[in-house]
Amino acid sequence: MYLFTLLGNLLIMGTIWREHSLHTPMYLFLCALSISEILFTVTITPEMLVDMLSTHHSITFVACASQMFFSFMFGYTHSFLLMIMGYDRYVAICHPLHYNVLMSTRDCARLVSWCWAGGSVMGMMVTLIVFLLTFCGSNEIHHFFCHIFSLLKLACGRDTASLTLAVILVCVTALIGCLFLIVLSYVFIVAAILRIPSTEGRHKTFSTCVSHLTIVVVHYGFASIIYLKPKGPRSMDSNILMTTTYTVFTPFLSPIIFSLRNKELKNAIKRSFRRTFCPLNS
């Protein structure tokens, strides 16, 4: 699954890079999303797999902080990219005549840069808040990697409750903010689609949003369960399982969903394969 995640996202990136017909804002954002998923997977999964298979389960303080920073950085970059992909679909469907002006190459590059910058700030903020806490007693983390809630359970001291609340508010506010803007984009998109007179036209227009919408449901479905589910001793094991599934399964699903649901990308992948392996027939 780890290798498939890397190969699937690399295939999408390579196809978009090679096919000039895919040099559009939507596929630029998809390429940036694939990069974030590759980096997220490379940062978290290998260390987690080694730890699961090893008999000596340990991690240094610096490595734990780095793992948390990169997981939040790439995770929130992913959320921000999904948000601007929703905005891209909104502009394409609701304001098609102004699309080239509003979504120029420079503007798209600027939006992607802001997503990465925002993800970096979120990762740094959460990591600093967590590692400003005082840790005492056991140093055993009940998780496969340095997950935030497992670390918060080891914290002690006077400011633990307030800093824990601050972490949760930062995480949830950013996620809900992104989700709200995505939902708002789709409210306008659905309203515009319903005004299209023909059924075929409505279906064709909505089909351009299906893959993005599916990824949003998967991403925010897992994230809401992890961050909004009430925490208790009985929920610890299920939370570990859900977090691990989210970490491994979401990047694995993305290339499958985009390559299967997006006809233009699927055809471009086929053309790319034919040119690579059957150059005489292309």
Short mmCIF file of C-alpha atoms in Angstrom, two decimals:
data_model
loop_
_atom_site.label_atom_id
_atom_site.label_comp_id
_atom_site.label_asym_id
_atom_site.label_seq_id
_atom_site.Cartn_x
_atom_site.Cartn_y
_atom_site.Cartn_z
CA MET A 1 0.00 0.00 0.00
CA TYR A 2 2.91 2.35 0.82
CA LEU A 3 4.57 1.73 -2.56
CA PHE A 4 1.25 2.03 -4.40
CA THR A 5 0.64 5.41 -2.74
CA LEU A 6 4.02 6.68 -3.91
CA LEU A 7 3.74 5.20 -7.42
CA GLY A 8 0.12 6.34 -7.88
CA ASN A 9 0.85 9.94 -6.93
CA LEU A 10 4.09 9.96 -8.95
CA LEU A 11 2.13 8.67 -11.95
CA ILE A 12 -0.37 11.53 -11.63
CA MET A 13 2.44 14.09 -11.30
CA GLY A 14 4.35 12.66 -14.27
CA THR A 15 1.25 12.56 -16.46
CA ILE A 16 0.31 16.16 -15.65
CA TRP A 17 3.89 17.28 -16.31
CA ARG A 18 4.08 15.43 -19.64
CA GLU A 19 0.61 16.16 -21.05
CA HIS A 20 0.31 19.79 -22.18
CA SER A 21 -3.48 19.45 -22.28
CA LEU A 22 -3.40 19.07 -18.48
CA HIS A 23 -1.48 22.29 -17.87
CA THR A 24 -4.55 23.95 -16.35
CA PRO A 25 -5.23 25.31 -12.84
CA MET A 26 -7.25 22.25 -11.79
CA TYR A 27 -4.40 19.87 -12.60
CA LEU A 28 -1.77 22.22 -11.17
CA PHE A 29 -3.63 21.99 -7.86
CA LEU A 30 -3.92 18.21 -8.25
CA CYS A 31 -0.16 18.00 -8.85
CA ALA A 32 0.47 20.05 -5.69
CA LEU A 33 -1.93 17.76 -3.80
CA SER A 34 -0.01 14.69 -4.99
CA ILE A 35 3.27 16.25 -3.82
CA SER A 36 1.81 16.92 -0.36
CA GLU A 37 0.52 13.34 -0.12
CA ILE A 38 3.88 11.88 -1.17
CA LEU A 39 5.73 13.99 1.42
CA PHE A 40 3.13 13.16 4.10
CA THR A 41 3.49 9.45 3.36
CA VAL A 42 7.31 9.50 3.22
CA THR A 43 7.49 11.46 6.49
CA ILE A 44 5.18 9.26 8.56
CA THR A 45 4.70 5.78 7.11
CA PRO A 46 8.29 4.37 6.91
CA GLU A 47 9.05 5.23 10.56
CA MET A 48 5.67 3.82 11.60
CA LEU A 49 6.24 0.57 9.68
CA VAL A 50 9.75 0.15 11.11
CA ASP A 51 8.44 0.74 14.63
CA MET A 52 5.60 -1.76 14.17
CA LEU A 53 7.99 -4.47 12.92
CA SER A 54 10.80 -3.73 15.38
CA THR A 55 11.18 -5.23 18.84
CA HIS A 56 12.81 -2.02 20.10
CA HIS A 57 10.16 0.70 20.01
CA SER A 58 11.78 4.08 20.66
CA ILE A 59 12.04 7.57 19.20
CA THR A 60 14.10 10.60 20.20
CA PHE A 61 12.54 13.84 21.41
CA VAL A 62 13.72 15.75 18.31
CA ALA A 63 12.51 13.00 15.94
CA CYS A 64 9.11 12.99 17.65
CA ALA A 65 8.80 16.78 17.34
CA SER A 66 9.87 16.64 13.68
CA GLN A 67 7.37 13.88 12.94
CA MET A 68 4.55 15.87 14.50
CA PHE A 69 5.55 19.07 12.67
CA PHE A 70 5.68 17.43 9.24
CA SER A 71 2.47 15.44 9.77
CA PHE A 72 0.56 18.62 10.64
CA MET A 73 2.31 20.67 7.96
CA PHE A 74 1.47 18.29 5.12
CA GLY A 75 -1.94 17.43 6.59
CA TYR A 76 -3.04 21.07 6.70
CA THR A 77 -1.43 21.82 3.34
CA HIS A 78 -3.65 19.00 2.03
CA SER A 79 -6.72 20.67 3.59
CA PHE A 80 -5.85 24.09 2.19
CA LEU A 81 -5.26 22.63 -1.28
CA LEU A 82 -8.65 20.90 -1.19
CA MET A 83 -10.16 24.26 -0.28
CA ILE A 84 -8.64 26.11 -3.26
CA MET A 85 -9.55 23.19 -5.54
CA GLY A 86 -13.14 23.78 -4.45
CA TYR A 87 -12.71 27.48 -5.26
CA ASP A 88 -11.30 26.53 -8.67
CA ARG A 89 -14.39 24.44 -9.43
CA TYR A 90 -16.61 27.31 -8.24
CA VAL A 91 -14.94 29.81 -10.59
CA ALA A 92 -14.97 27.34 -13.53
CA ILE A 93 -18.70 26.60 -13.18
CA CYS A 94 -20.14 29.84 -11.81
CA HIS A 95 -17.88 32.37 -13.60
CA PRO A 96 -16.57 30.59 -16.72
CA LEU A 97 -16.04 33.82 -18.69
CA HIS A 98 -13.73 35.20 -16.00
CA TYR A 99 -11.92 31.90 -15.33
CA ASN A 100 -8.71 32.73 -17.23
CA VAL A 101 -8.46 36.08 -15.46
CA LEU A 102 -9.24 34.85 -11.93
CA MET A 103 -7.20 31.64 -12.23
CA SER A 104 -4.12 32.77 -14.14
CA THR A 105 -0.89 30.79 -13.80
CA ARG A 106 0.57 33.44 -11.49
CA ASP A 107 -2.54 33.46 -9.28
CA CYS A 108 -2.57 29.66 -9.09
CA ALA A 109 1.11 29.55 -8.12
CA ARG A 110 0.43 32.19 -5.48
CA LEU A 111 -2.50 30.18 -4.06
CA VAL A 112 -0.40 27.00 -3.90
CA SER A 113 2.41 28.93 -2.17
CA TRP A 114 -0.05 30.27 0.40
CA CYS A 115 -1.30 26.73 1.04
CA TRP A 116 2.23 25.49 1.76
CA ALA A 117 2.98 28.55 3.89
CA GLY A 118 -0.27 28.07 5.83
CA GLY A 119 0.47 24.39 6.38
CA SER A 120 3.97 25.25 7.65
CA VAL A 121 2.59 27.85 10.08
CA MET A 122 -0.04 25.40 11.38
CA GLY A 123 2.55 22.66 11.82
CA MET A 124 4.94 24.98 13.67
CA MET A 125 2.19 26.43 15.85
CA VAL A 126 0.78 23.09 16.99
CA THR A 127 4.23 21.55 17.54
CA LEU A 128 5.43 24.51 19.62
CA ILE A 129 2.29 24.48 21.78
CA VAL A 130 2.58 20.73 22.44
CA PHE A 131 6.30 20.73 23.19
CA LEU A 132 6.00 23.73 25.51
CA LEU A 133 4.08 21.41 27.83
CA THR A 134 5.75 19.73 30.78
CA PHE A 135 6.01 15.94 30.47
CA CYS A 136 6.41 13.82 33.57
CA GLY A 137 5.93 10.23 34.64
CA SER A 138 5.81 7.63 31.88
CA ASN A 139 7.48 8.37 28.53
CA GLU A 140 5.59 5.61 26.74
CA ILE A 141 3.49 6.84 23.82
CA HIS A 142 0.42 4.67 23.24
CA HIS A 143 0.48 5.01 19.48
CA PHE A 144 2.34 3.89 16.36
CA PHE A 145 3.86 7.37 15.92
CA CYS A 146 4.00 10.74 17.72
CA HIS A 147 0.32 11.52 17.57
CA ILE A 148 -0.86 14.66 19.29
CA PHE A 149 -3.50 13.20 21.63
CA SER A 150 -1.18 10.42 22.80
CA LEU A 151 1.42 13.05 23.72
CA LEU A 152 -1.13 15.26 25.47
CA LYS A 153 -2.00 12.34 27.74
CA LEU A 154 1.62 12.32 28.99
CA ALA A 155 1.62 16.04 29.80
CA CYS A 156 1.32 17.39 33.32
CA GLY A 157 1.53 20.75 35.02
CA ARG A 158 -0.58 23.79 35.68
CA ASP A 159 -1.05 24.91 32.06
CA THR A 160 -1.77 21.50 30.57
CA ALA A 161 -5.56 21.90 30.33
CA SER A 162 -5.42 25.38 28.76
CA LEU A 163 -2.69 24.43 26.25
CA THR A 164 -4.55 21.23 25.35
CA LEU A 165 -7.68 23.30 24.68
CA ALA A 166 -5.61 25.72 22.59
CA VAL A 167 -4.27 22.85 20.45
CA ILE A 168 -7.75 21.44 19.89
CA LEU A 169 -9.16 24.89 19.01
CA VAL A 170 -6.34 25.56 16.53
CA CYS A 171 -6.79 22.17 14.84
CA VAL A 172 -10.58 22.21 14.73
CA THR A 173 -10.93 25.88 13.72
CA ALA A 174 -8.64 25.46 10.71
CA LEU A 175 -10.39 22.26 9.61
CA ILE A 176 -13.89 23.70 10.04
CA GLY A 177 -12.87 26.93 8.28
CA CYS A 178 -11.61 25.02 5.23
CA LEU A 179 -14.66 22.76 5.23
CA PHE A 180 -17.03 25.74 5.49
CA LEU A 181 -15.47 27.41 2.44
CA ILE A 182 -15.61 24.14 0.48
CA VAL A 183 -19.28 23.65 1.36
CA LEU A 184 -20.01 27.28 0.45
CA SER A 185 -18.33 26.78 -2.94
CA TYR A 186 -20.47 23.72 -3.60
CA VAL A 187 -23.66 25.51 -2.59
CA PHE A 188 -23.03 28.01 -5.42
CA ILE A 189 -21.89 25.20 -7.74
CA VAL A 190 -25.08 23.17 -7.18
CA ALA A 191 -27.21 26.29 -7.67
CA ALA A 192 -25.43 26.99 -10.98
CA ILE A 193 -25.78 23.36 -12.11
CA LEU A 194 -29.52 23.34 -11.39
CA ARG A 195 -29.93 26.31 -13.74
CA ILE A 196 -28.52 24.28 -16.66
CA PRO A 197 -31.55 23.28 -18.81
CA SER A 198 -30.41 19.86 -20.09
CA THR A 199 -29.91 16.77 -17.93
CA GLU A 200 -26.82 15.83 -19.93
CA GLY A 201 -25.32 19.27 -19.32
CA ARG A 202 -25.97 19.05 -15.59
CA HIS A 203 -24.44 15.57 -15.40
CA LYS A 204 -21.37 16.58 -17.44
CA THR A 205 -20.76 19.68 -15.32
CA PHE A 206 -21.17 17.88 -12.00
CA SER A 207 -18.89 15.04 -13.13
CA THR A 208 -15.95 17.49 -13.08
CA CYS A 209 -16.46 17.84 -9.31
CA VAL A 210 -17.02 14.21 -8.31
CA SER A 211 -13.40 13.19 -7.69
CA HIS A 212 -12.67 16.32 -5.64
CA LEU A 213 -15.89 15.93 -3.66
CA THR A 214 -15.08 12.27 -2.91
CA ILE A 215 -11.61 13.15 -1.59
CA VAL A 216 -13.13 15.91 0.57
CA VAL A 217 -15.63 13.47 2.12
CA VAL A 218 -12.90 10.89 2.85
CA HIS A 219 -10.41 13.45 4.21
CA TYR A 220 -12.84 15.35 6.43
CA GLY A 221 -14.73 12.23 7.43
CA PHE A 222 -11.61 10.70 8.98
CA ALA A 223 -10.40 14.05 10.38
CA SER A 224 -13.73 14.78 12.09
CA ILE A 225 -13.78 11.33 13.70
CA ILE A 226 -10.21 11.78 14.98
CA TYR A 227 -10.51 15.36 16.30
CA LEU A 228 -14.20 15.69 17.20
CA LYS A 229 -14.87 12.24 18.68
CA PRO A 230 -15.18 12.35 22.50
CA LYS A 231 -12.00 11.05 24.09
CA GLY A 232 -12.10 8.38 26.78
CA PRO A 233 -10.19 5.31 27.90
CA ARG A 234 -12.38 2.99 25.84
CA SER A 235 -11.95 5.05 22.70
CA MET A 236 -8.13 5.00 22.81
CA ASP A 237 -7.67 1.82 20.77
CA SER A 238 -10.29 2.81 18.20
CA ASN A 239 -8.70 6.26 17.91
CA ILE A 240 -5.27 4.70 17.26
CA LEU A 241 -6.78 2.46 14.58
CA MET A 242 -8.66 5.36 12.97
CA THR A 243 -5.60 7.64 12.98
CA THR A 244 -3.39 4.94 11.48
CA THR A 245 -6.01 4.18 8.83
CA TYR A 246 -6.30 7.89 8.01
CA THR A 247 -2.51 8.27 7.78
CA VAL A 248 -2.03 5.31 5.43
CA PHE A 249 -5.36 4.94 3.63
CA THR A 250 -6.21 8.52 2.57
CA PRO A 251 -3.05 9.10 0.46
CA PHE A 252 -3.55 5.58 -0.94
CA LEU A 253 -7.12 6.35 -2.05
CA SER A 254 -6.47 9.74 -3.66
CA PRO A 255 -4.67 8.56 -6.85
CA ILE A 256 -7.26 5.78 -7.30
CA ILE A 257 -10.20 8.19 -7.03
CA PHE A 258 -8.69 10.85 -9.30
CA SER A 259 -7.50 8.39 -11.95
CA LEU A 260 -10.76 6.40 -12.04
CA ARG A 261 -13.29 9.23 -11.71
CA ASN A 262 -11.54 11.80 -13.92
CA LYS A 263 -11.96 10.75 -17.56
CA GLU A 264 -9.53 13.38 -18.90
CA LEU A 265 -6.77 12.29 -16.51
CA LYS A 266 -7.48 8.61 -17.17
CA ASN A 267 -7.18 9.12 -20.94
CA ALA A 268 -3.99 11.13 -20.47
CA ILE A 269 -2.46 8.30 -18.40
CA LYS A 270 -3.36 5.82 -21.17
CA ARG A 271 -1.78 8.07 -23.82
CA SER A 272 1.32 8.48 -21.72
CA PHE A 273 1.66 4.71 -21.31
CA ARG A 274 1.19 4.14 -25.04
CA ARG A 275 3.85 6.71 -25.92
CA THR A 276 6.26 5.22 -23.38
CA PHE A 277 5.83 1.50 -24.05
CA CYS A 278 4.45 1.46 -27.62
CA PRO A 279 6.11 4.46 -29.31
CA LEU A 280 5.74 2.99 -32.83
CA ASN A 281 1.96 2.67 -32.49
CA SER A 282 1.30 6.13 -31.05
#
